[in-house]
CSV table of C-alpha atoms in Angstrom, one decimal:
chain,number,residue,atom,x,y,z
A,22,ALA,CA,130.8,72.5,77.2
A,23,VAL,CA,132.7,74.3,79.5
A,24,ARG,CA,131.4,77.9,80.0
A,25,VAL,CA,134.4,81.1,80.3
A,26,GLY,CA,133.1,84.8,82.7
A,27,PHE,CA,130.1,86.2,83.1
A,28,TRP,CA,126.5,85.2,81.1
A,29,ASP,CA,126.2,87.6,79.3
A,30,VAL,CA,121.9,87.2,78.3
A,31,THR,CA,119.1,90.3,79.3
A,32,ASP,CA,115.9,87.1,78.9
A,33,PRO,CA,114.6,85.8,82.2
A,34,GLY,CA,115.1,81.6,82.2
A,35,TYR,CA,118.9,81.0,82.8
A,36,LEU,CA,119.4,79.5,85.7
A,37,GLU,CA,123.3,79.0,87.4
A,38,ILE,CA,122.6,76.4,90.6
A,39,ASP,CA,124.7,75.0,93.4
A,40,THR,CA,124.8,72.6,96.7
A,41,VAL,CA,125.1,74.1,99.5
A,42,ALA,CA,126.9,71.6,102.3
A,43,HIS,CA,125.7,71.2,105.6
A,44,ASN,CA,128.4,69.3,107.6
A,45,GLY,CA,129.6,71.3,110.2
A,46,GLY,CA,132.5,71.7,108.5
A,47,ASP,CA,132.8,67.3,109.2
A,48,PRO,CA,132.4,66.0,105.3
A,49,ASN,CA,132.3,62.4,106.5
A,50,GLY,CA,128.9,60.1,107.1
A,51,LEU,CA,125.3,60.8,105.5
A,52,PHE,CA,124.2,64.7,105.5
A,53,ILE,CA,121.8,67.4,104.1
A,54,TYR,CA,122.6,69.4,101.4
A,55,THR,CA,121.4,72.6,99.9
A,56,VAL,CA,120.3,72.5,95.9
A,57,ASN,CA,120.0,76.4,95.0
A,58,ALA,CA,118.9,78.0,91.7
A,59,THR,CA,119.0,81.5,90.5
A,60,ASP,CA,118.0,83.3,87.4
A,61,VAL,CA,121.1,85.3,86.2
A,62,VAL,CA,118.7,88.4,84.9
A,63,LEU,CA,115.7,88.4,86.7
A,64,GLY,CA,117.6,86.9,90.2
A,65,TRP,CA,114.3,84.9,91.4
A,66,THR,CA,116.0,82.2,94.0
A,67,GLU,CA,114.7,79.0,95.0
A,68,PRO,CA,116.7,77.3,97.8
A,69,GLU,CA,115.7,73.0,97.8
A,70,ALA,CA,117.2,70.3,100.9
A,71,ILE,CA,118.3,66.9,99.9
A,72,MET,CA,119.7,64.0,102.0
A,73,GLY,CA,123.6,64.0,100.4
A,74,LYS,CA,124.6,65.0,97.4
A,75,GLY,CA,123.2,61.6,95.4
A,76,GLU,CA,122.8,62.5,91.5
A,77,ARG,CA,118.9,61.4,91.1
A,78,ALA,CA,118.2,63.4,94.3
A,79,THR,CA,119.7,66.6,92.6
A,80,VAL,CA,118.4,66.2,89.5
A,81,TYR,CA,115.1,65.8,91.7
A,82,ALA,CA,115.8,68.7,93.4
A,83,ILE,CA,116.4,70.9,89.6
A,84,ASP,CA,113.0,69.8,88.7
A,85,ASP,CA,110.7,70.8,91.4
A,86,ILE,CA,112.5,74.2,91.3
A,87,SER,CA,112.3,74.4,87.6
A,88,GLN,CA,108.4,74.0,88.2
A,89,ASP,CA,108.0,76.7,90.6
A,90,ILE,CA,109.5,79.3,88.7
A,91,PRO,CA,107.1,80.6,86.7
A,92,TYR,CA,108.7,81.2,83.4
A,93,PRO,CA,110.3,78.5,81.3
A,94,VAL,CA,113.8,77.6,82.1
A,95,LEU,CA,116.1,78.0,79.2
A,96,ALA,CA,119.6,77.1,80.8
A,97,LEU,CA,121.6,75.5,83.4
A,98,ASP,CA,125.0,76.2,84.6
A,99,SER,CA,127.0,74.4,87.4
A,100,ASP,CA,130.1,74.0,88.9
A,101,GLY,CA,132.4,70.6,88.1
A,102,GLY,CA,130.4,68.6,91.1
A,103,SER,CA,129.9,64.6,90.3
A,104,GLU,CA,126.3,65.6,91.3
A,105,PHE,CA,125.3,67.7,88.7
A,106,ILE,CA,128.4,65.9,85.9
A,107,ASN,CA,126.6,62.5,85.1
A,108,TRP,CA,124.1,61.2,83.1
A,109,HIS,CA,121.3,62.0,85.0
A,110,LEU,CA,121.2,65.8,84.6
A,111,TYR,CA,122.4,65.4,80.9
A,112,ARG,CA,119.4,63.6,80.3
A,113,TYR,CA,116.8,66.2,82.3
A,114,ALA,CA,118.4,68.8,80.1
A,115,LYS,CA,118.5,67.2,76.9
A,116,LYS,CA,114.5,65.8,77.5
A,117,HIS,CA,113.5,69.4,79.0
A,118,LYS,CA,116.6,71.3,76.1
A,119,LEU,CA,118.4,73.1,77.9
A,120,ASN,CA,121.3,74.4,77.3
A,121,PHE,CA,124.3,73.1,79.9
A,122,THR,CA,126.9,73.6,81.3
A,123,ARG,CA,129.5,74.1,84.0
A,124,SER,CA,132.3,76.4,85.0
A,125,ARG,CA,136.3,76.5,84.9
A,126,ALA,CA,137.2,74.4,88.2
A,127,GLY,CA,138.4,76.9,90.2
A,128,GLN,CA,137.1,79.6,89.2
A,129,SER,CA,134.1,81.0,91.3
A,130,ASN,CA,133.7,83.8,89.6
A,131,ASP,CA,131.9,82.7,86.5
A,132,ASN,CA,129.2,81.2,88.8
A,133,ALA,CA,129.6,84.8,91.0
A,134,HIS,CA,125.5,84.8,90.7
A,135,ILE,CA,125.2,81.8,93.0
A,136,GLU,CA,127.8,81.7,95.3
A,137,GLN,CA,125.9,85.3,96.5
A,138,LYS,CA,123.1,84.0,96.6
A,139,ASN,CA,123.9,80.4,99.1
A,140,ARG,CA,125.5,83.3,101.2
A,141,VAL,CA,122.4,85.1,101.3
A,142,ALA,CA,119.1,82.6,101.1
A,143,VAL,CA,121.3,79.7,102.8
A,144,ARG,CA,124.2,80.5,105.2
A,145,ARG,CA,122.4,83.5,106.6
A,146,LEU,CA,118.9,81.5,107.1
A,147,VAL,CA,120.6,78.6,108.3
A,148,GLY,CA,123.7,78.7,109.3
A,149,HIS,CA,126.8,76.5,108.9
A,150,ALA,CA,126.0,74.0,111.8
A,151,ARG,CA,125.3,69.8,110.6
A,152,TYR,CA,122.0,68.6,109.7
A,153,ASP,CA,122.1,65.1,108.9
A,154,THR,CA,118.8,64.0,110.2
A,155,PRO,CA,115.4,63.2,108.5
A,156,GLU,CA,113.7,66.2,111.4
A,157,GLN,CA,115.8,68.4,110.4
A,158,LEU,CA,115.8,68.0,106.0
A,159,ILE,CA,111.3,67.9,106.6
A,160,ILE,CA,111.8,71.7,108.6
A,161,MET,CA,114.3,72.7,105.9
A,162,GLN,CA,111.9,71.4,103.5
A,163,GLU,CA,109.0,73.8,105.5
A,164,LEU,CA,111.1,76.2,105.6
A,165,TYR,CA,112.7,76.5,101.8
A,166,ARG,CA,109.1,76.0,99.4
A,167,GLY,CA,106.8,77.8,101.8
A,168,PRO,CA,108.1,80.6,103.2
A,169,TRP,CA,111.3,81.4,102.6
A,170,ARG,CA,111.0,81.3,99.0
A,171,LEU,CA,107.8,83.6,98.8
A,172,TYR,CA,109.5,86.2,101.2
A,173,PHE,CA,113.2,86.0,99.1
A,174,ASN,CA,111.4,86.5,95.8
A,175,PHE,CA,108.5,88.8,96.9
A,176,PHE,CA,110.4,90.8,99.1
A,177,LEU,CA,113.7,91.2,99.6
A,178,PRO,CA,114.9,94.1,97.0
A,179,THR,CA,118.7,93.5,95.1
A,180,ARG,CA,120.6,95.4,92.9
A,181,LYS,CA,121.6,93.8,89.9
A,182,VAL,CA,125.6,95.3,88.3
A,183,THR,CA,125.1,97.6,85.3
A,184,LYS,CA,128.2,98.6,84.8
A,185,ARG,CA,132.1,96.7,85.5
A,186,SER,CA,135.1,99.6,85.2
A,187,TYR,CA,138.7,98.7,86.4
A,188,ASP,CA,141.3,101.5,87.9
A,189,LYS,CA,144.2,101.2,86.3
A,190,GLN,CA,146.2,102.5,89.0
A,191,SER,CA,145.2,100.7,91.4
A,192,GLY,CA,143.3,97.8,90.0
A,193,LYS,CA,140.5,98.1,92.3
A,194,ALA,CA,137.1,97.3,90.3
A,195,ARG,CA,133.8,99.5,90.2
A,196,TYR,CA,130.3,98.6,89.6
A,197,THR,CA,127.6,100.7,88.7
A,198,TYR,CA,124.3,99.1,90.6
A,199,ASP,CA,120.7,99.1,89.3
A,200,ALA,CA,117.9,100.5,91.0
A,201,ALA,CA,117.1,97.9,94.0
A,202,ARG,CA,113.5,96.0,93.5
A,203,THR,CA,112.9,92.4,94.3
A,204,PRO,CA,112.4,89.4,91.8
A,205,TYR,CA,108.6,89.7,91.6
A,206,GLN,CA,109.1,93.4,90.4
A,207,ARG,CA,111.6,92.8,87.5
A,208,VAL,CA,109.6,89.7,86.2
A,209,GLN,CA,106.7,92.1,86.0
A,210,ASP,CA,109.4,94.8,84.7
A,211,HIS,CA,110.3,92.0,82.4
A,212,PRO,CA,108.6,91.9,78.5
A,213,GLY,CA,110.1,88.5,77.8
A,214,ILE,CA,108.1,87.7,81.3
A,215,SER,CA,103.7,86.2,79.4
A,216,ALA,CA,101.0,88.3,80.9
A,217,GLN,CA,100.2,85.4,82.4
A,218,ALA,CA,102.6,84.3,84.3
A,219,LYS,CA,102.6,88.1,85.2
A,220,GLU,CA,98.7,88.1,86.3
A,221,GLN,CA,99.6,85.1,88.3
A,222,LEU,CA,101.9,85.6,89.8
A,223,LYS,CA,100.2,89.7,91.1
A,224,GLU,CA,97.4,87.1,92.2
A,225,MET,CA,99.6,85.5,94.5
A,226,TYR,CA,101.3,88.4,95.4
A,227,ALA,CA,97.8,90.4,96.1
A,228,ASN,CA,97.5,87.0,99.1
A,229,LEU,CA,101.0,87.3,100.5
A,230,ASN,CA,101.4,88.7,104.0
A,231,PRO,CA,105.6,89.0,104.6
A,232,ILE,CA,104.7,90.0,108.3
A,233,ASN,CA,103.3,86.6,108.7
A,234,LEU,CA,106.0,84.8,106.3
A,235,LEU,CA,108.4,86.4,108.5
A,236,ASN,CA,107.1,84.6,111.6
A,237,ASP,CA,106.7,81.5,110.1
A,238,ILE,CA,110.7,81.8,109.0
A,239,HIS,CA,111.3,82.7,112.2
A,240,ARG,CA,109.2,79.6,113.7
A,241,LEU,CA,110.3,76.9,111.5
A,242,GLU,CA,114.5,78.6,112.2
A,243,GLN,CA,113.7,78.3,116.0
A,244,LEU,CA,112.5,74.2,115.1
A,245,LEU,CA,115.2,73.9,113.6
A,246,MET,CA,118.0,74.9,116.1
A,247,LYS,CA,116.0,73.2,118.5
A,248,THR,CA,117.1,69.6,116.6
A,249,LEU,CA,120.8,71.3,117.3
A,250,SER,CA,120.5,71.1,121.3
A,251,SER,CA,118.3,68.8,122.2
A,252,GLY,CA,118.8,64.8,121.2
A,253,ASP,CA,115.0,64.6,121.2
A,254,GLU,CA,112.8,64.2,118.0
A,255,VAL,CA,111.3,67.1,116.8
A,256,GLN,CA,107.7,66.9,115.9
A,257,VAL,CA,106.7,68.9,112.5
A,258,ASP,CA,103.1,69.1,111.7
A,259,SER,CA,102.6,67.5,107.8
């Protein structure tokens, strides 16, 4: 089904999903993509790196992401890309009883949440370079599924739009925002999240150190950048 406009939901578990191409401006050949997912209510965001954008690899990434989200996933919404609109993801959504929709072609505002997260959670982290080696895939996965997802969801506050209005004379939109909170704080504040899930996240949060996470993020970023300036293989800890 085609979803028109914004998702008007208040329950967590509704994910906008997208892929980000890391081809450095050259779409030829095989290169790495980021599968990115964000909860439209809570802002909880999960990126994962895959080589190419094959249908099975995309479904595997979405399943991996869903297992790390600390509450049930209820719905998926993507654009019309072939990595999403196929029988593999359709069967996955049907098996897990997920509402699966897609946005209109050429209407980026239909997926405004994930488009914004593509910029702040992917492009600002790894840039616009071409990544196409197994070594780079390993580094990106360690970065995404390790310190970055923890730092982003537990320590980076965001504001969400609570009201939209339009100036009739200028035609410009005006937005009202809520107080800045991290996705973790939004999970803790939401009445629809189970007490068990909240307690598990509290225990995880108590053992996290943002300085250590930032150090790990910078280390992996530097390791990734070295692969762009050197033809030598990069040693990655297993």
